[in-house]
XYZ file of C-alpha atoms in Angstrom:
234
model
C -17.467 12.165 13.536
C -16.236 11.933 17.121
C -14.656 8.544 16.390
C -12.926 9.897 13.260
C -11.587 12.773 15.352
C -10.387 10.235 17.920
C -8.640 8.260 15.167
C -6.893 11.408 13.932
C -5.550 11.999 17.437
C -4.425 8.371 17.706
C -2.548 8.559 14.393
C -0.246 11.177 15.917
C 0.924 8.804 18.680
C 0.599 5.303 17.197
C 4.234 4.211 17.463
C 3.716 0.720 18.946
C 1.758 -2.377 18.006
C -0.670 -1.774 20.873
C -1.363 1.828 19.859
C -1.805 0.788 16.238
C -4.294 -1.872 17.359
C -6.205 0.812 19.275
C -6.289 2.996 16.159
C -7.600 0.085 14.097
C -10.264 -0.577 16.731
C -11.497 3.003 16.460
C -11.956 2.747 12.701
C -13.706 -0.601 13.136
C -16.146 1.103 15.506
C -16.853 3.680 12.799
C -17.841 0.880 10.403
C -20.188 -0.610 12.993
C -22.106 2.670 12.817
C -21.575 3.503 9.142
C -20.425 0.449 7.113
C -19.738 2.524 3.983
C -17.688 5.257 5.648
C -14.974 5.748 3.050
C -12.369 7.315 5.338
C -12.587 4.410 7.774
C -12.497 1.817 4.977
C -9.361 3.028 3.234
C -7.667 3.869 6.540
C -8.212 0.304 7.726
C -6.660 -0.831 4.448
C -3.569 1.219 5.296
C -3.297 0.112 8.903
C -4.227 -3.556 8.452
C -1.423 -3.656 5.899
C 0.962 -1.867 8.247
C 0.152 -4.333 11.000
C 1.062 -7.173 8.650
C 4.248 -5.540 7.363
C 5.591 -4.126 10.608
C 4.309 -6.260 13.462
C 3.027 -9.679 12.332
C 5.531 -12.374 13.294
C 4.248 -15.265 11.174
C 3.133 -15.812 7.599
C -0.283 -16.943 8.847
C -0.928 -13.667 10.657
C 0.478 -11.612 7.773
C -1.955 -13.333 5.411
C -4.871 -12.526 7.697
C -4.012 -8.834 7.792
C -3.326 -8.549 4.062
C -6.616 -10.257 3.180
C -8.509 -7.965 5.563
C -6.784 -4.955 3.986
C -7.753 -6.087 0.482
C -11.356 -6.636 1.540
C -11.868 -3.220 3.152
C -10.216 -1.521 0.175
C -12.673 -3.288 -2.127
C -15.484 -2.008 0.070
C -13.981 1.462 -0.274
C -13.936 1.206 -4.062
C -17.500 -0.091 -3.953
C -18.678 3.300 -2.675
C -18.118 4.537 -6.264
C -21.423 4.041 -8.132
C -19.839 3.221 -11.522
C -17.440 0.716 -9.951
C -20.356 -0.844 -8.062
C -22.311 -1.300 -11.303
C -19.384 -3.009 -13.032
C -18.585 -5.323 -10.123
C -22.252 -6.202 -9.636
C -22.396 -7.154 -13.307
C -19.447 -9.526 -12.881
C -16.374 -7.440 -13.709
C -13.283 -8.234 -11.616
C -11.957 -5.526 -9.324
C -8.826 -4.833 -11.395
C -10.837 -4.245 -14.584
C -13.508 -2.183 -12.835
C -10.803 0.002 -11.273
C -10.565 1.946 -14.562
C -13.678 3.953 -13.598
C -12.415 4.962 -10.161
C -11.485 8.561 -9.359
C -9.146 10.546 -7.141
C -11.687 10.055 -4.342
C -10.977 6.311 -4.310
C -7.238 6.369 -5.016
C -6.312 5.422 -1.441
C -8.343 2.235 -1.745
C -6.669 1.403 -5.057
C -3.207 1.926 -3.611
C -3.632 -0.096 -0.439
C -5.383 -2.884 -2.377
C -2.385 -3.051 -4.706
C 0.129 -2.757 -1.867
C -1.543 -5.424 0.264
C -1.760 -7.888 -2.608
C 1.882 -7.158 -3.440
C 2.901 -7.740 0.173
C 0.927 -10.988 0.212
C 2.774 -12.103 -2.922
C 6.258 -11.119 -1.778
C 6.029 -12.078 1.910
C 3.572 -14.966 2.095
C 4.330 -17.115 -0.952
C 7.232 -19.486 -1.517
C 9.087 -19.495 -4.879
C 6.849 -22.189 -6.378
C 3.674 -20.396 -5.293
C 4.984 -17.172 -6.818
C 5.466 -18.866 -10.179
C 1.985 -20.393 -9.991
C 0.465 -16.998 -9.159
C 2.083 -14.774 -11.757
C -1.422 -13.584 -12.644
C -1.266 -11.475 -9.478
C 1.190 -9.268 -11.322
C -1.328 -8.708 -14.137
C -3.971 -7.682 -11.607
C -1.626 -5.267 -9.875
C -0.434 -3.762 -13.149
C -4.038 -2.812 -13.957
C -4.454 -1.238 -10.524
C -1.238 0.745 -10.956
C -2.365 1.850 -14.417
C -5.609 3.145 -12.890
C -3.653 5.184 -10.332
C -1.331 6.540 -13.004
C -4.311 7.657 -15.069
C -5.803 9.477 -12.072
C -2.680 11.232 -10.747
C 0.834 9.726 -10.794
C 2.078 12.350 -8.312
C -0.616 11.586 -5.712
C 0.657 11.073 -2.163
C 4.194 12.080 -2.953
C 4.338 9.874 -6.030
C 2.775 6.684 -4.662
C 1.780 5.531 -8.182
C 5.339 6.082 -9.451
C 6.685 4.134 -6.470
C 4.136 1.391 -7.113
C 5.519 0.887 -10.612
C 9.053 1.025 -9.248
C 8.379 -1.634 -6.632
C 6.549 -3.799 -9.169
C 9.454 -3.711 -11.619
C 11.920 -4.524 -8.816
C 9.968 -7.432 -7.314
C 8.402 -9.073 -10.367
C 10.391 -11.838 -12.089
C 11.553 -11.012 -15.604
C 8.958 -13.393 -17.060
C 6.267 -11.150 -15.539
C 7.845 -7.881 -16.670
C 10.405 -7.284 -13.958
C 12.923 -4.661 -15.022
C 15.491 -3.172 -12.633
C 16.314 -0.285 -14.977
C 12.660 0.761 -15.105
C 12.452 0.319 -11.342
C 15.300 2.794 -10.861
C 13.659 5.265 -13.262
C 10.306 5.187 -11.466
C 11.901 5.418 -8.026
C 13.725 8.522 -9.254
C 10.392 10.047 -10.349
C 8.807 9.175 -6.999
C 11.752 10.653 -5.124
C 11.461 13.857 -7.153
C 7.785 14.442 -6.343
C 7.865 12.765 -2.925
C 10.385 14.964 -1.137
C 9.778 14.606 2.587
C 8.002 11.261 2.319
C 9.865 8.431 4.034
C 8.419 5.547 2.046
C 10.143 6.332 -1.269
C 13.725 5.851 -0.136
C 12.801 3.073 2.283
C 11.151 1.105 -0.521
C 13.975 1.869 -2.928
C 16.456 0.387 -0.465
C 14.250 -2.594 0.360
C 13.209 -3.547 -3.168
C 15.733 -2.133 -5.639
C 19.110 -1.717 -3.911
C 18.799 -5.041 -2.083
C 18.005 -6.716 -5.419
C 20.981 -5.139 -7.187
C 23.179 -5.586 -4.088
C 24.183 -1.930 -4.208
C 24.836 -1.783 -0.480
C 26.258 1.747 -0.532
C 23.055 3.133 -2.035
C 21.049 0.872 0.279
C 22.782 2.292 3.337
C 22.531 5.881 2.094
C 18.765 5.649 1.571
C 18.096 3.998 4.928
C 20.356 6.407 6.807
C 18.434 9.285 5.226
C 15.166 7.745 6.484
C 16.545 7.256 10.002
C 17.771 10.879 10.089
C 14.269 12.289 9.520
C 11.899 13.328 12.293
C 8.850 11.061 11.975
C 6.657 13.717 13.596
C 7.340 16.235 10.832
C 7.743 13.896 7.849
C 4.946 13.838 5.288
C 4.540 10.069 5.697
C 1.924 9.108 8.329
C 3.471 8.877 11.782
C 2.622 5.197 12.461
């Protein structure tokens, strides 16, 4: 409990790679004591992913962080007894995710987000075509989140669909119109969260080359105070 309290203090100041690494180290110490501590597991999923997205300077290092994020998120899901039974009997994670609950939704989201980041940032065009099945896996994870609570975390499930439709090739269900619709839903329920408009600029407006909308969304993000925004400070 003292380490979790320490992590909560570190979250409020983790604005550099070094401070983020210290935060990650604290959660890793929690798992040394209690390997199934759910808060530490899903939080490491969030911050391993952030380290890969924000600070890793090579594809090799990004891959390492995204894989670690996926693994700890699976461990987080595994704390659900029904999910554990299904996985132990041979069901893949994305199918077993249908039995997960609001308690495990963070692990679902950061699993999905880390796999999506791995796909979009670490694979070349040929590899993306050869791994279109990743989209099917992520669609099942998004569907599980939508069934639990689409408005969770300021509309993270809505934004997940939006990002999926923006990034996926048309052969895998990509649809820019649907992306815009889901980003609008996320923006409606996610007022005060920075990620919605940042992701809309990064994934949708950049894809459609609507540079006015792109600039407007990013300028809105920059204008916010990160200490008071609903999105986590790091």
